[in-house]
Coordinates of C-alpha atoms in Angstrom, one line a residue:
M53 CA -11.7 -8.9 -20.4
I54 CA -12.6 -7.9 -17.0
M55 CA -12.8 -10.4 -14.0
G56 CA -13.9 -10.2 -11.0
K57 CA -12.3 -12.0 -7.9
L58 CA -9.1 -12.8 -7.9
I59 CA -7.5 -13.7 -5.0
S60 CA -7.5 -17.5 -4.6
S61 CA -7.4 -17.7 -0.6
K62 CA -6.5 -15.8 2.9
K63 CA -3.0 -14.8 2.5
K64 CA -0.6 -16.3 5.0
H65 CA 1.2 -14.6 7.5
Y66 CA 5.4 -14.1 7.2
M67 CA 7.7 -13.4 9.7
V68 CA 10.0 -10.4 9.3
N69 CA 13.1 -12.2 9.0
K70 CA 16.9 -11.5 10.7
E71 CA 18.1 -9.4 7.4
L72 CA 15.2 -7.4 6.7
R73 CA 15.5 -6.1 10.2
K74 CA 18.8 -4.9 9.4
Y75 CA 17.9 -2.9 6.4
L76 CA 15.5 -1.3 7.6
K77 CA 17.9 -0.4 11.0
H78 CA 20.1 1.2 7.9
N79 CA 17.2 3.3 6.6
G80 CA 15.7 4.4 9.8
R81 CA 12.7 2.1 10.0
L82 CA 13.1 -0.3 13.2
V83 CA 12.1 2.4 15.9
S84 CA 11.5 1.1 19.6
F85 CA 8.5 2.0 21.2
D86 CA 6.3 0.9 24.7
L87 CA 3.1 -0.5 22.6
D88 CA 2.5 -3.5 20.4
Y89 CA -0.3 -4.1 18.3
Y90 CA -1.4 -6.7 20.3
E91 CA -1.8 -4.7 23.6
L92 CA -4.3 -2.9 21.2
L93 CA -6.5 -6.1 21.2
R94 CA -7.8 -6.2 24.0
Y95 CA -10.8 -3.4 24.1
T96 CA -13.4 -3.9 26.3
N97 CA -16.3 -1.9 24.4
S98 CA -16.7 -1.4 19.9
V99 CA -19.4 0.2 18.5
P100 CA -19.6 0.4 14.9
L101 CA -18.3 3.4 13.2
K102 CA -20.7 5.5 10.7
D103 CA -19.5 7.5 7.6
A104 CA -20.3 11.1 7.3
E105 CA -23.5 10.6 5.1
G106 CA -25.2 7.9 8.5
K107 CA -23.9 4.6 6.7
F108 CA -21.6 1.5 8.4
T109 CA -18.6 1.2 7.8
C110 CA -16.1 -1.7 8.2
W111 CA -14.8 0.0 10.6
L112 CA -15.3 -0.5 14.7
S113 CA -14.5 2.6 17.5
V114 CA -13.2 0.4 20.5
C115 CA -12.0 2.0 24.0
Y116 CA -10.7 -0.1 26.4
K117 CA -10.8 0.5 30.9
S118 CA -9.8 3.5 31.7
W119 CA -6.6 3.4 33.2
E120 CA -5.4 1.6 30.2
Q121 CA -7.1 3.6 28.1
R122 CA -5.0 6.5 29.1
E123 CA -1.6 5.1 29.0
I124 CA -2.7 3.9 25.5
N125 CA -3.5 7.1 24.3
E126 CA 0.2 9.0 25.8
S127 CA 2.2 6.1 23.6
L128 CA 0.4 6.3 20.4
L129 CA 0.8 10.1 20.8
E130 CA 4.5 9.2 20.8
I131 CA 4.2 7.3 18.3
Y132 CA 2.8 9.8 16.2
A133 CA 5.5 11.8 17.3
L134 CA 7.9 9.2 16.3
L135 CA 6.2 8.9 12.6
K136 CA 5.7 13.1 12.0
A137 CA 8.5 14.9 13.7
N138 CA 11.7 12.1 14.9
G139 CA 9.9 11.7 18.2
D140 CA 10.1 15.5 19.4
C141 CA 7.4 15.4 21.6
T142 CA 6.9 19.1 22.1
L143 CA 4.5 19.2 19.8
L144 CA 2.1 16.8 21.9
N145 CA 1.0 19.5 23.7
H146 CA -2.0 20.4 21.8
L147 CA -2.7 16.6 20.5
E148 CA -5.0 14.5 21.7
V149 CA -5.9 10.8 20.7
D150 CA -9.9 11.3 19.1
R151 CA -10.8 7.9 18.5
I152 CA -9.2 4.1 17.4
D153 CA -10.6 2.6 15.3
L154 CA -10.4 -1.4 14.5
C155 CA -11.2 -2.6 10.7
L156 CA -12.4 -7.0 11.3
F157 CA -12.5 -6.8 7.5
G158 CA -9.3 -8.5 5.8
N159 CA -5.8 -10.6 6.5
S160 CA -3.8 -7.5 8.4
Q161 CA -7.2 -6.3 10.9
P162 CA -5.7 -3.0 11.4
F163 CA -6.4 -0.2 13.7
R164 CA -6.8 3.4 12.5
I165 CA -5.5 6.1 15.1
R166 CA -7.2 9.3 15.0
I167 CA -5.3 12.6 16.3
I168 CA -6.9 15.8 16.5
N169 CA -5.7 19.3 17.0
T170 CA -6.9 20.8 20.1
L171 CA -6.8 24.1 18.3
N172 CA -7.9 23.9 15.5
D173 CA -9.6 20.7 15.3
N174 CA -7.7 20.0 12.7
Y175 CA -7.1 15.5 12.6
D176 CA -4.9 13.0 11.4
Y177 CA -4.3 9.4 11.0
F178 CA -2.4 6.4 11.1
Y179 CA -2.7 2.8 11.4
I180 CA -0.8 0.4 13.5
K181 CA 0.0 -3.6 12.7
K182 CA 0.8 -6.6 12.9
A183 CA 4.6 -6.7 11.1
D184 CA 4.6 -8.8 7.9
A185 CA 6.9 -9.4 5.6
S186 CA 5.0 -8.8 2.2
R187 CA 4.0 -5.9 3.0
I188 CA 7.3 -4.4 4.1
Y189 CA 8.3 -5.3 1.0
G190 CA 5.6 -3.6 -0.9
L191 CA 5.9 -0.7 1.2
E192 CA 10.1 -0.3 0.7
L193 CA 9.2 -0.7 -2.9
E194 CA 6.3 1.5 -2.8
H195 CA 8.7 4.1 -1.6
I196 CA 11.5 3.4 -4.3
L197 CA 9.4 2.8 -6.9
S198 CA 6.5 5.1 -7.0
P199 CA 5.9 8.6 -7.2
N200 CA 5.4 8.7 -4.0
R201 CA 7.0 8.5 -0.5
I202 CA 5.5 6.5 2.3
G203 CA 6.5 6.4 5.7
F204 CA 6.2 3.4 8.1
F205 CA 8.2 1.7 11.3
L206 CA 8.7 -1.7 12.6
N207 CA 8.7 -2.4 15.8
Q208 CA 9.4 -5.9 16.9
D209 CA 5.9 -7.6 15.4
T210 CA 4.2 -3.9 15.3
L211 CA 4.3 -1.6 12.1
V212 CA 3.1 1.6 12.3
V213 CA 2.2 3.2 8.5
E214 CA 0.7 6.8 8.2
H215 CA -1.9 7.9 6.3
I216 CA -1.6 8.3 2.6
Y217 CA -4.7 10.6 1.5
G218 CA -7.2 10.8 -1.3
I219 CA -10.5 9.3 -2.0
P220 CA -11.4 6.0 -1.8
G221 CA -11.4 3.8 -5.5
D222 CA -14.3 3.1 -4.8
I223 CA -15.7 6.1 -3.5
F224 CA -14.2 7.8 -6.7
I225 CA -15.8 5.3 -8.4
E226 CA -19.7 5.6 -7.0
N227 CA -19.2 9.6 -6.7
F228 CA -17.3 11.4 -9.0
M229 CA -16.9 9.7 -12.1
D230 CA -20.2 11.6 -13.0
K231 CA -19.1 15.1 -12.5
R232 CA -16.4 17.7 -14.1
L233 CA -13.4 15.1 -15.0
N234 CA -10.7 14.7 -17.2
E235 CA -11.1 11.3 -18.8
V236 CA -8.1 11.4 -20.6
R237 CA -5.8 12.1 -17.9
L238 CA -7.7 9.7 -15.1
A239 CA -7.3 7.2 -18.5
K240 CA -3.6 8.2 -18.2
E241 CA -3.1 7.7 -14.6
F242 CA -4.6 4.5 -14.5
V243 CA -2.3 3.2 -17.3
K244 CA 0.4 4.5 -15.6
F245 CA -1.0 2.9 -12.2
N246 CA -1.5 -0.5 -14.1
E247 CA 2.5 -0.4 -15.1
R248 CA 4.0 0.6 -11.8
C249 CA 1.7 -2.7 -9.8
F250 CA 2.6 -4.7 -12.5
L251 CA 6.6 -4.5 -12.4
R252 CA 6.9 -4.7 -8.9
L253 CA 4.4 -7.4 -8.6
L254 CA 1.8 -5.5 -6.2
G255 CA -1.3 -7.3 -6.7
D256 CA -4.8 -6.9 -5.0
M257 CA -5.2 -3.2 -6.2
H258 CA -9.0 -3.2 -6.4
A259 CA -10.8 0.3 -5.6
S260 CA -11.1 -0.5 -2.1
N261 CA -6.9 -0.9 -1.8
F262 CA -6.3 3.1 -4.0
V263 CA -7.1 6.4 -3.3
V264 CA -7.3 9.2 -5.7
D265 CA -5.5 12.4 -5.5
I266 CA -6.8 15.2 -7.2
S267 CA -4.5 18.6 -7.7
M268 CA -5.9 21.6 -9.7
D269 CA -3.1 22.3 -12.6
V270 CA -3.2 25.3 -14.8
E271 CA -6.1 24.8 -16.3
D272 CA -7.4 21.5 -15.0
C273 CA -7.4 18.5 -12.6
N274 CA -4.4 16.3 -12.8
Y275 CA -4.9 12.6 -10.8
R276 CA -2.8 10.2 -9.0
I277 CA -3.5 6.9 -7.9
R278 CA -1.9 5.5 -4.9
A279 CA -2.3 2.3 -3.3
I280 CA -3.3 1.7 0.3
D281 CA -2.6 -1.9 0.7
F282 CA 0.7 -3.5 0.4
D283 CA -1.2 -7.0 2.2
Q284 CA -0.6 -8.7 -1.6
Q285 CA 2.9 -8.3 -2.7
S286 CA 4.3 -11.2 -4.7
Y287 CA 2.2 -13.7 -3.2
E288 CA -1.1 -15.1 -6.2
G289 CA 0.0 -16.8 -8.8
R290 CA -2.3 -15.8 -11.4
M291 CA -0.2 -12.8 -13.0
K292 CA -3.6 -11.0 -13.3
V293 CA -3.8 -10.6 -10.0
Y294 CA -0.8 -7.9 -10.3
L295 CA -3.3 -5.8 -13.1
P296 CA -5.6 -3.3 -12.0
Q297 CA -7.1 -3.9 -14.6
F298 CA -8.6 -6.9 -14.8
Y299 CA -10.5 -6.1 -11.6
L300 CA -14.5 -5.7 -11.8
E301 CA -14.5 -3.4 -9.6
N302 CA -12.0 -1.4 -11.7
N303 CA -14.5 -1.5 -14.5
P304 CA -15.7 1.8 -14.8
I305 CA -12.3 3.6 -15.2
V306 CA -11.3 1.0 -17.6
N307 CA -14.2 1.7 -19.5
V308 CA -12.5 4.9 -19.3
G309 CA -9.7 4.6 -20.8
L310 CA -11.1 2.0 -23.5
K311 CA -13.1 5.1 -24.6
N312 CA -10.3 7.7 -24.9
L313 CA -7.5 5.9 -25.5
N314 CA -6.5 3.9 -28.2
H315 CA -3.2 1.3 -28.1
Q316 CA -0.6 3.8 -29.2
T317 CA -1.1 6.4 -26.9
A318 CA -1.9 3.9 -23.8
R319 CA 1.6 2.1 -24.9
Q320 CA 3.3 5.7 -24.7
Y321 CA 1.6 5.7 -21.2
Q322 CA 3.1 2.5 -20.7
I323 CA 6.4 3.4 -21.5
E324 CA 6.9 6.7 -20.1
E325 CA 6.0 5.0 -17.3
R326 CA 8.7 2.5 -17.3
M327 CA 11.4 5.0 -18.1
L328 CA 10.4 7.1 -15.0
I329 CA 10.8 3.7 -12.9
V330 CA 14.4 3.1 -14.8
K331 CA 15.3 7.2 -13.9
R332 CA 14.2 6.3 -9.5
I333 CA 15.8 3.1 -9.7
K334 CA 19.0 4.4 -10.8
S335 CA 18.8 7.3 -7.8
S336 CA 18.1 4.6 -5.2
R337 CA 20.5 1.8 -6.9
Q338 CA 22.4 0.6 -3.8
R339 CA 19.0 0.6 -2.0
L340 CA 16.9 -1.2 -4.3
Q341 CA 20.3 -3.5 -4.8
K342 CA 20.2 -4.5 -0.9
L343 CA 16.5 -4.8 -1.0
L344 CA 15.7 -6.8 -3.3
Q345 CA 19.4 -9.1 -2.1
I346 CA 17.1 -9.5 0.8
M347 CA 13.4 -10.1 -0.9
E348 CA 14.8 -13.1 -3.5
K349 CA 16.1 -15.1 -0.6
D350 CA 12.9 -14.8 1.5
L351 CA 10.5 -17.3 1.2
I352 CA 7.1 -15.2 1.2
A353 CA 4.6 -16.9 -1.2
P354 CA 3.7 -21.2 -1.3
L355 CA 6.3 -22.5 -4.4
E356 CA 2.9 -23.0 -6.1
H357 CA 2.4 -19.7 -6.9
V358 CA 5.8 -19.3 -8.0
F359 CA 6.1 -21.4 -10.5
Q360 CA 2.6 -20.4 -11.9
I361 CA 3.7 -17.0 -12.1
R362 CA 7.2 -17.3 -12.9
S363 CA 5.6 -19.8 -16.5
E364 CA 2.8 -16.9 -16.9
L365 CA 5.4 -14.3 -16.9
S366 CA 7.8 -15.8 -19.4
D367 CA 5.6 -16.3 -21.6
H368 CA 4.4 -12.5 -21.1
Y369 CA 7.4 -11.0 -21.6
Q370 CA 9.1 -14.1 -23.9
N371 CA 11.9 -13.8 -21.8
N372 CA 12.9 -17.5 -19.9
L373 CA 15.1 -15.6 -17.3
F374 CA 11.9 -15.9 -15.0
S375 CA 11.7 -19.6 -15.5
R376 CA 15.1 -20.0 -13.7
C377 CA 13.8 -18.0 -10.6
T378 CA 12.5 -19.9 -7.8
T379 CA 11.6 -17.1 -5.4
M380 CA 8.7 -14.6 -5.3
G381 CA 11.8 -11.8 -4.8
Q382 CA 13.7 -13.2 -7.9
L383 CA 10.9 -12.3 -10.0
V384 CA 10.6 -8.8 -9.0
K385 CA 14.2 -8.7 -9.4
T386 CA 14.3 -10.5 -12.8
S387 CA 10.7 -7.6 -13.9
L388 CA 12.8 -4.0 -13.0
E389 CA 15.3 -5.4 -14.6
S390 CA 14.0 -6.4 -17.9
I391 CA 13.3 -2.5 -18.4
A392 CA 16.5 -1.1 -16.6
H393 CA 19.1 -3.2 -19.3

């Protein structure tokens, strides 16, 4: 059964505790720079941003007083150098801030910074967001457990995240599903993506919150589905929130899977992904253990959500260990242990 809206309500903002900050510092994720998220909110003007086809997007392009704009641009370039070159500012000679965009849709209201290379007009993006413990746990779990590495760092209450390249899922569904498509490979990747999200309890993976990265193989295309929003890491109480297959927006890709995969083949791909996650757990065991030790003591969801999801997971896995969990972090740890042993 495909369901529509699964998210119950606007998510609460959770502060980053001292232990998590220590973890981030130990792993090179805690840095210092002059600009913070709230300074960027002091814009003086905004213009709705249109896409390449002239359609309005959910983004606004913002600007500031002239003297503030210069200072903000300098700080943003320094942040970009930290993100891309460990602070080596020699690369900034031919870089400029081309645009600052703000998205008013959703919980996080991120700023998207467009950096342009003045020598060849090539551009890149990065994001500045309010720091939130749930999102940071989600980013770290993505970095450790998924096939993708991801760059981000924290300063005080400001989070900087690199841009994740790919075709936004909703655009892929609208514009690419009827073109030359290897349906079996796409279906296989969606099964694996579904499994990755479920095992580490990453929710809200509807089509607007993931991208599809298409790469050429020897004879055909290959697909990688990547999460781009980690706001709903281990928050909601309904198990289906953590399964992308149940989002109405993902229905076209789900239907490709139903058409091309039988139960036996889909199960094979689930097991393959689980074994890959086990390998990642083993290769980053100390880092993951430390993260989960902090996460299992942290309150990042209402207790009623914890009690609901632990009951559903206990029934799903037929494993009473879930019923002993009292935090979302403990549930994630138990979920991962269920495949690692």
